[in-house]
Short mmCIF file of C-alpha atoms in Angstrom, two decimals:
data_model
loop_
_atom_site.label_atom_id
_atom_site.label_comp_id
_atom_site.label_asym_id
_atom_site.label_seq_id
_atom_site.Cartn_x
_atom_site.Cartn_y
_atom_site.Cartn_z
CA MET J 1 115.45 91.26 152.25
CA THR J 2 114.36 94.79 151.33
CA VAL J 3 111.50 95.70 149.02
CA LEU J 4 114.11 96.51 146.41
CA ASP J 5 115.79 93.09 146.83
CA ARG J 6 112.47 91.41 146.40
CA PHE J 7 111.62 93.31 143.24
CA LEU J 8 115.00 92.60 141.64
CA LYS J 9 114.48 88.91 142.38
CA TYR J 10 110.89 88.77 141.11
CA VAL J 11 111.62 90.28 137.72
CA THR J 12 113.91 87.35 136.91
CA PHE J 13 110.84 85.11 136.68
CA GLU J 14 109.40 84.90 133.17
CA THR J 15 105.65 85.41 133.71
CA GLN J 16 104.19 86.88 130.52
CA SER J 17 100.57 85.90 130.07
CA SER J 18 99.17 84.73 126.72
CA GLU J 19 95.82 84.99 125.05
CA GLU J 20 96.52 81.97 122.93
CA THR J 21 96.65 79.05 125.38
CA GLY J 22 93.18 78.96 126.88
CA THR J 23 94.56 77.70 130.22
CA THR J 24 94.70 79.21 133.71
CA PRO J 25 97.32 80.33 134.31
CA SER J 26 97.90 81.02 130.65
CA THR J 27 101.64 80.37 130.96
CA PRO J 28 103.65 77.99 133.19
CA GLY J 29 106.01 80.66 134.47
CA GLN J 30 103.28 82.22 136.53
CA ARG J 31 102.88 78.97 138.46
CA VAL J 32 106.63 78.77 139.04
CA PHE J 33 106.61 82.34 140.38
CA ALA J 34 103.63 81.67 142.63
CA GLU J 35 105.30 78.56 144.10
CA GLU J 36 108.38 80.62 144.94
CA LEU J 37 106.20 83.21 146.66
CA VAL J 38 104.60 80.46 148.77
CA LYS J 39 108.07 79.67 150.17
CA GLU J 40 108.64 83.33 151.02
CA LEU J 41 105.29 83.70 152.74
CA GLU J 42 105.98 80.61 154.80
CA GLU J 43 109.36 82.05 155.80
CA ILE J 44 107.77 85.33 156.85
CA GLY J 45 105.30 83.39 159.01
CA LEU J 46 102.00 84.20 157.29
CA GLU J 47 99.11 81.79 157.83
CA ASP J 48 96.32 80.21 155.75
CA ILE J 49 98.58 80.12 152.70
CA THR J 50 96.75 78.58 149.76
CA LEU J 51 97.74 78.14 146.11
CA ASP J 52 94.91 76.66 144.11
CA GLU J 53 94.93 74.75 140.83
CA ASN J 54 94.54 77.98 138.87
CA SER J 55 97.52 79.61 140.65
CA TYR J 56 95.54 82.05 142.81
CA LEU J 57 97.67 82.58 145.88
CA MET J 58 96.23 83.85 149.16
CA ALA J 59 97.61 84.25 152.68
CA THR J 60 96.81 85.86 155.99
CA LEU J 61 98.59 88.07 158.43
CA PRO J 62 96.46 87.55 161.60
CA ALA J 63 95.29 90.50 163.70
CA ASN J 64 97.58 91.37 166.60
CA THR J 65 94.85 93.04 168.66
CA ASP J 66 91.49 92.14 170.13
CA LYS J 67 89.96 95.35 168.74
CA LYS J 68 87.16 94.86 166.21
CA ILE J 69 88.87 95.93 163.00
CA PRO J 70 87.55 95.15 159.52
CA ALA J 71 89.52 92.55 157.60
CA ILE J 72 91.04 94.14 154.52
CA GLY J 73 93.13 92.86 151.65
CA PHE J 74 95.94 93.80 149.26
CA ILE J 75 96.10 92.28 145.77
CA ALA J 76 98.63 92.22 142.92
CA HIS J 77 99.02 90.14 139.80
CA LEU J 78 101.69 87.61 138.89
CA ASP J 79 101.85 88.09 135.13
CA THR J 80 103.51 90.67 132.95
CA SER J 81 102.18 91.96 129.66
CA PRO J 82 102.40 89.92 126.46
CA ASP J 83 103.14 93.17 124.61
CA MET J 84 106.88 92.84 125.18
CA SER J 85 109.29 90.04 126.09
CA GLY J 86 109.60 89.32 129.84
CA LYS J 87 112.29 86.69 129.39
CA ASP J 88 115.79 87.26 130.76
CA VAL J 89 114.93 90.64 132.30
CA THR J 90 118.17 92.37 133.25
CA PRO J 91 117.41 95.33 135.53
CA ARG J 92 119.93 98.08 136.22
CA ILE J 93 119.88 100.74 138.92
CA VAL J 94 120.85 104.25 137.76
CA ASN J 95 121.35 107.24 139.98
CA TYR J 96 119.64 109.66 137.67
CA LYS J 97 121.22 113.07 137.25
CA GLY J 98 119.25 114.15 134.22
CA GLY J 99 119.60 113.73 130.48
CA ASP J 100 119.46 110.55 128.43
CA ILE J 101 119.91 107.00 129.75
CA VAL J 102 121.36 104.59 127.17
CA LEU J 103 119.55 101.33 127.70
CA CYS J 104 121.13 99.42 124.83
CA ALA J 105 123.95 101.03 122.88
CA GLU J 106 124.09 98.37 120.17
CA GLU J 107 120.41 98.90 119.28
CA ASN J 108 120.44 102.64 120.07
CA VAL J 109 117.67 102.31 122.66
CA VAL J 110 117.68 105.47 124.78
CA LEU J 111 115.41 106.51 127.63
CA SER J 112 115.18 110.24 127.06
CA PRO J 113 113.32 113.03 128.90
CA GLN J 114 112.55 114.51 125.47
CA MET J 115 110.31 111.55 124.79
CA PHE J 116 109.44 110.82 128.41
CA PRO J 117 109.43 114.14 130.30
CA GLU J 118 108.27 112.41 133.49
CA LEU J 119 111.92 111.33 133.93
CA ASN J 120 112.67 114.86 135.06
CA ASP J 121 110.53 114.25 138.17
CA TYR J 122 113.07 111.72 139.41
CA LYS J 123 116.38 113.58 139.25
CA ASP J 124 118.80 112.65 142.01
CA GLN J 125 116.90 109.43 142.66
CA ASP J 126 117.84 105.81 142.04
CA ILE J 127 115.70 104.39 139.26
CA ILE J 128 115.54 100.82 137.93
CA VAL J 129 115.69 100.52 134.15
CA THR J 130 115.76 97.72 131.59
CA ASN J 131 118.55 96.69 129.22
CA GLY J 132 116.44 97.95 126.33
CA LYS J 133 115.51 94.45 125.15
CA THR J 134 112.64 93.51 127.49
CA LEU J 135 110.06 95.11 129.64
CA LEU J 136 110.97 95.60 133.30
CA GLY J 137 107.96 94.02 135.05
CA ALA J 138 107.14 96.73 137.55
CA ASP J 139 103.60 96.04 136.39
CA ASP J 140 102.96 94.30 138.62
CA LYS J 141 105.98 92.82 140.35
CA GLY J 142 106.40 96.17 142.00
CA GLY J 143 103.00 95.58 143.61
CA VAL J 144 103.90 92.02 144.59
CA ALA J 145 107.16 93.22 146.19
CA ALA J 146 105.46 96.09 148.04
CA ILE J 147 102.78 93.84 149.54
CA ILE J 148 105.13 91.11 150.68
CA ALA J 149 107.65 93.56 152.06
CA ALA J 150 104.87 95.34 153.97
CA MET J 151 103.69 92.04 155.51
CA LYS J 152 107.26 91.25 156.53
CA TYR J 153 107.56 94.68 158.14
CA LEU J 154 104.32 94.31 160.08
CA LYS J 155 105.33 90.84 161.19
CA ASP J 156 108.61 92.21 162.48
CA HIS J 157 107.00 95.22 164.20
CA PRO J 158 104.19 93.91 166.41
CA GLU J 159 103.99 97.28 168.10
CA ILE J 160 102.01 98.43 165.01
CA GLU J 161 98.45 97.46 165.85
CA HIS J 162 96.50 96.01 162.93
CA GLY J 163 93.53 93.83 162.14
CA LYS J 164 93.38 90.74 159.95
CA ILE J 165 95.08 91.29 156.62
CA ARG J 166 94.63 89.13 153.59
CA ILE J 167 96.87 89.21 150.56
CA GLY J 168 96.19 87.78 147.13
CA PHE J 169 98.13 87.29 143.92
CA THR J 170 96.30 86.57 140.67
CA PRO J 171 97.36 85.20 137.29
CA ASP J 172 96.55 86.64 133.85
CA GLU J 173 95.45 90.16 134.78
CA GLU J 174 97.16 91.50 131.66
CA ILE J 175 94.81 89.55 129.40
CA GLY J 176 91.75 90.55 131.34
CA GLU J 177 91.26 87.26 133.19
CA GLY J 178 92.74 87.99 136.60
CA ALA J 179 89.43 87.88 138.43
CA ASN J 180 87.97 84.93 136.54
CA HIS J 181 88.56 82.41 139.33
CA PHE J 182 89.07 84.72 142.30
CA ASP J 183 87.12 83.39 145.27
CA VAL J 184 85.82 86.53 147.00
CA GLU J 185 84.10 84.57 149.76
CA LYS J 186 87.28 82.64 150.52
CA PHE J 187 89.32 85.88 150.54
CA GLY J 188 87.00 87.08 153.27
CA CYS J 189 87.54 90.86 153.33
CA GLU J 190 85.24 93.86 153.62
CA TRP J 191 87.33 95.65 151.01
CA ALA J 192 90.76 95.48 149.38
CA TYR J 193 93.28 97.51 147.41
CA THR J 194 95.03 96.45 144.22
CA ILE J 195 98.64 97.60 144.22
CA ASP J 196 98.78 97.97 140.48
CA GLY J 197 98.99 101.68 139.76
CA GLY J 198 101.73 103.65 138.07
CA GLN J 199 103.54 106.76 139.29
CA ILE J 200 103.92 107.60 142.95
CA GLY J 201 100.73 108.94 144.47
CA GLU J 202 98.25 107.37 142.08
CA LEU J 203 94.97 106.54 143.78
CA GLU J 204 92.22 105.37 141.52
CA TYR J 205 88.66 104.32 142.02
CA GLU J 206 87.35 105.04 138.54
CA ASN J 207 88.13 103.06 135.41
CA PHE J 208 86.90 102.50 131.91
CA ASN J 209 83.83 100.51 131.04
CA ALA J 210 85.27 98.05 128.59
CA ALA J 211 84.15 95.86 125.72
CA ALA J 212 85.86 93.84 122.98
CA ALA J 213 84.64 93.57 119.40
CA LYS J 214 85.62 91.44 116.43
CA ILE J 215 84.18 92.32 113.02
CA THR J 216 84.45 89.67 110.34
CA PHE J 217 84.05 90.37 106.63
CA LYS J 218 83.22 87.71 104.00
CA GLY J 219 84.36 88.30 100.45
CA LEU J 220 84.03 86.59 97.10
CA ASN J 221 87.26 85.58 95.44
CA VAL J 222 87.48 85.00 91.70
CA HIS J 223 90.42 85.20 89.31
CA PRO J 224 91.40 88.90 89.06
CA GLY J 225 91.48 88.66 85.30
CA TYR J 226 87.71 87.92 85.30
CA ALA J 227 86.70 89.79 88.45
CA LYS J 228 84.65 92.63 87.02
CA ASN J 229 81.26 92.86 88.73
CA LYS J 230 81.99 89.58 90.60
CA MET J 231 84.85 89.97 93.10
CA LEU J 232 84.15 91.27 96.59
CA ASN J 233 87.47 91.89 98.44
CA ALA J 234 87.03 91.26 102.16
CA SER J 235 90.19 93.15 103.01
CA LEU J 236 88.89 96.23 101.26
CA LEU J 237 85.61 95.94 103.14
CA ALA J 238 87.59 96.00 106.39
CA ILE J 239 89.47 99.11 105.29
CA GLU J 240 86.27 100.85 104.32
CA PHE J 241 84.67 99.94 107.67
CA ALA J 242 87.68 101.17 109.65
CA SER J 243 87.52 104.50 107.82
CA TRP J 244 84.05 105.13 109.24
CA LEU J 245 85.21 105.15 112.85
CA PRO J 246 86.01 108.72 113.97
CA ALA J 247 89.73 109.43 114.12
CA SER J 248 89.13 111.76 117.08
CA GLN J 249 88.07 108.72 119.10
CA ARG J 250 91.29 106.80 118.78
CA PRO J 251 93.49 106.37 121.89
CA GLU J 252 96.23 108.61 120.45
CA HIS J 253 93.81 111.52 120.36
CA THR J 254 92.12 111.08 123.75
CA GLN J 255 92.90 111.72 127.40
CA GLY J 256 91.33 112.01 130.89
CA TYR J 257 87.75 110.83 130.77
CA GLU J 258 87.57 110.56 126.95
CA GLY J 259 86.79 107.16 125.58
CA PHE J 260 87.97 105.51 122.37
CA TYR J 261 87.79 102.76 119.81
CA HIS J 262 91.18 101.05 119.59
CA LEU J 263 92.08 98.79 116.66
CA THR J 264 94.18 96.04 118.22
CA ASN J 265 94.49 93.54 115.41
CA MET J 266 93.68 93.15 111.74
CA SER J 267 94.04 90.34 109.24
CA GLY J 268 92.73 89.79 105.76
CA THR J 269 92.63 88.07 102.41
CA VAL J 270 90.24 88.56 99.51
CA GLU J 271 88.08 85.81 100.91
CA GLU J 272 87.94 86.85 104.61
CA ALA J 273 89.13 89.68 106.78
CA SER J 274 88.73 90.76 110.39
CA LEU J 275 89.20 93.77 112.67
CA SER J 276 89.53 93.54 116.46
CA TYR J 277 88.71 96.55 118.61
CA ILE J 278 88.60 97.36 122.26
CA ILE J 279 85.96 99.93 123.23
CA ARG J 280 86.40 102.14 126.25
CA ASP J 281 84.55 104.93 128.05
CA HIS J 282 84.30 106.10 131.67
CA VAL J 283 80.67 107.21 131.30
CA ARG J 284 78.29 104.27 131.09
CA THR J 285 75.84 106.01 128.75
CA LEU J 286 78.64 106.97 126.34
CA PHE J 287 80.00 103.40 126.53
CA GLU J 288 76.59 102.04 125.54
CA GLU J 289 76.40 104.60 122.73
CA LYS J 290 79.74 103.45 121.38
CA LYS J 291 78.61 99.88 121.22
CA ALA J 292 75.34 100.89 119.56
CA GLN J 293 77.26 102.93 116.99
CA LEU J 294 79.44 99.91 116.15
CA LYS J 295 76.32 97.81 115.62
CA MET J 296 74.90 100.53 113.34
CA TRP J 297 78.05 100.54 111.21
CA VAL J 298 77.88 96.76 110.87
CA LYS J 299 74.24 97.10 109.79
CA ARG J 300 75.25 99.73 107.25
CA MET J 301 77.91 97.43 105.79
CA ASN J 302 75.36 94.69 105.32
CA GLU J 303 72.97 97.13 103.63
CA ILE J 304 75.69 98.01 101.13
CA TYR J 305 77.18 94.51 100.86
CA PRO J 306 74.40 92.08 101.91
CA GLY J 307 75.51 89.28 104.18
CA SER J 308 79.12 90.43 104.26
CA THR J 309 79.71 91.47 107.86
CA THR J 310 79.26 89.90 111.30
CA LEU J 311 79.98 91.31 114.78
CA GLU J 312 81.07 89.59 117.96
CA LEU J 313 80.74 91.99 120.90
CA ARG J 314 81.27 91.25 124.59
CA ASP J 315 81.54 93.39 127.69
CA GLN J 316 84.77 92.96 129.69
CA TYR J 317 84.39 95.08 132.84
CA TYR J 318 82.67 98.18 134.18
CA ASN J 319 83.59 101.36 136.02
CA MET J 320 84.24 100.42 139.66
CA ARG J 321 83.14 103.95 140.74
CA GLU J 322 79.56 102.62 140.84
CA VAL J 323 80.56 100.23 143.66
CA VAL J 324 83.30 102.16 145.42
CA GLU J 325 81.81 105.66 145.65
CA PRO J 326 79.10 104.64 148.17
CA LYS J 327 81.99 103.47 150.38
CA LYS J 328 84.23 106.44 149.73
CA TYR J 329 85.80 106.13 153.17
CA ILE J 330 88.03 103.33 151.84
CA VAL J 331 89.46 105.79 149.31
CA ASP J 332 89.80 108.45 152.00
CA LEU J 333 91.78 106.01 154.16
CA ALA J 334 94.31 105.42 151.38
CA PHE J 335 94.46 109.17 150.71
CA GLU J 336 95.29 109.85 154.38
CA ALA J 337 97.83 107.03 154.47
CA MET J 338 99.69 108.49 151.48
CA GLU J 339 99.81 111.93 153.05
CA SER J 340 101.06 110.41 156.29
CA VAL J 341 104.08 108.87 154.56
CA GLY J 342 104.90 112.06 152.63
CA VAL J 343 103.22 111.22 149.32
CA LYS J 344 100.96 113.65 147.50
CA PRO J 345 97.86 111.67 146.40
CA LEU J 346 96.98 111.90 142.73
CA VAL J 347 93.31 110.90 142.49
CA LYS J 348 92.49 110.30 138.83
CA PRO J 349 90.58 107.90 136.58
CA ILE J 350 92.35 104.83 135.29
CA ARG J 351 92.60 104.86 131.53
CA GLY J 352 92.45 101.11 131.57
CA GLY J 353 91.29 98.44 134.02
CA THR J 354 92.55 96.38 136.88
CA ASP J 355 91.49 93.21 138.65
CA GLY J 356 89.92 95.59 141.15
CA ALA J 357 87.31 96.75 138.65
CA ARG J 358 85.83 93.27 138.26
CA LEU J 359 86.37 92.35 141.89
CA SER J 360 84.39 95.43 142.92
CA PHE J 361 81.38 94.10 141.01
CA MET J 362 81.97 90.65 142.53
CA GLY J 363 81.40 92.11 146.03
CA LEU J 364 84.93 93.21 146.94
CA PRO J 365 85.27 97.03 146.63
CA CYS J 366 88.81 97.48 145.43
CA PRO J 367 90.45 100.90 144.68
CA ASN J 368 93.87 100.93 143.07
CA ILE J 369 97.12 102.24 144.62
CA PHE J 370 100.45 103.09 142.98
CA ALA J 371 103.32 100.61 142.78
CA GLY J 372 105.54 103.34 141.34
CA GLY J 373 106.49 102.25 137.84
CA LEU J 374 106.18 104.21 134.60
CA ASN J 375 106.05 103.38 130.84
CA PHE J 376 104.56 99.95 131.48
CA HIS J 377 104.55 97.15 128.85
CA GLY J 378 107.69 98.16 127.00
CA ARG J 379 111.47 98.49 126.95
CA TYR J 380 111.31 102.03 128.33
CA GLU J 381 109.67 100.98 131.57
CA PHE J 382 111.34 102.25 134.72
CA LEU J 383 110.73 102.20 138.47
CA PRO J 384 112.08 104.81 140.91
CA VAL J 385 113.25 103.01 144.05
CA ASN J 386 111.80 105.68 146.35
CA SER J 387 108.34 105.24 144.74
CA LEU J 388 108.45 101.46 145.38
CA GLU J 389 109.42 102.06 148.99
CA LYS J 390 106.57 104.57 149.41
CA SER J 391 104.13 102.05 148.02
CA MET J 392 105.21 99.60 150.73
CA GLN J 393 104.93 102.33 153.39
CA THR J 394 101.44 103.29 152.22
CA ILE J 395 100.25 99.69 152.66
CA ILE J 396 101.66 99.65 156.18
CA LYS J 397 100.14 103.00 157.06
CA ILE J 398 96.64 101.94 155.80
CA THR J 399 96.59 99.02 158.21
CA GLU J 400 97.84 101.21 161.08
CA LEU J 401 95.32 104.02 160.46
CA LEU J 402 92.46 101.55 160.17
CA ALA J 403 93.31 100.11 163.58
CA GLN J 404 93.48 103.59 165.09
CA LYS J 405 90.07 104.53 163.63
CA SER J 406 88.31 101.30 164.66
#
């Protein structure tokens, strides 16, 4: 089974995570997918295969040499984003010659280089697209496929010397809970790589510092015919508050290292309203300033409308650069591996987060490597086949180079 075959099989599993259930995994489909992967790992001949009660799957490809080589790991996540349906995914392979790709004629869903100019980078390549009604699932079933295909290749090619390799698959990464129950000590590696990046060549060891905020507004509801000098409309308080946040610091106006406040949800009546934000910044001091600014705005609301506004604020994860940079050789190894398989490394900050960010602070330094997909979390997601194959080859080459250098 090729890496492409594996990917096409994996996307048929419905594995969207959910923030609503409060369970781990948050949806039963992730467990079903993990159990299927156990069978595949057994068939390949991996050892120490464990699937725990929270659906964290780990396995070992033993070293095939007596050389002292650090044990390293490769990690991907089982779930797909709740932002778009992952049920009944119907992938299609297109030999792309340029121009528009009609994903769904009846709903006029078109993947166009006018909207997505990155398509032009993949002319004359086979790309996997959706039917325009679901996401594809390259995030992160591309990573799962690349890891398992690489382990199969190494198992079938014992002439490639390598040390002990651990692989791990986590649930609920898309809702920020992928590292919640990850047993770093059990995994037993000096470092690892998440295979959860986007376009070919991505190599990332910087990510956002992240926090989540919920601001709740309490109003006073009276009959509108008798409301003068009495009514306090909570929904209008929320609108007023939202207007104070700088428009220039919204995601649609930022790039690179620039952080943002992102309004993710809002609800409201006269009696009560709420705004949910995620707060992001690569620079820790600016991140702390953003949180302090939010607290100041809440204080200001309560000065104008006493007792009206409360804030729930919690940190989610931090920039892994703090942990990875002192061990930069693990990034350099991946960089060299990419170049060795004909991939130009694109070292850049992640405008988001991965399991690797939290795992790094849990004692497992964990840069992120491309799986090849683009336009994640929506109907326009696509995956160039060559990029998926290069992801697999990069994993293999990392293990080979590490053995040569040890």
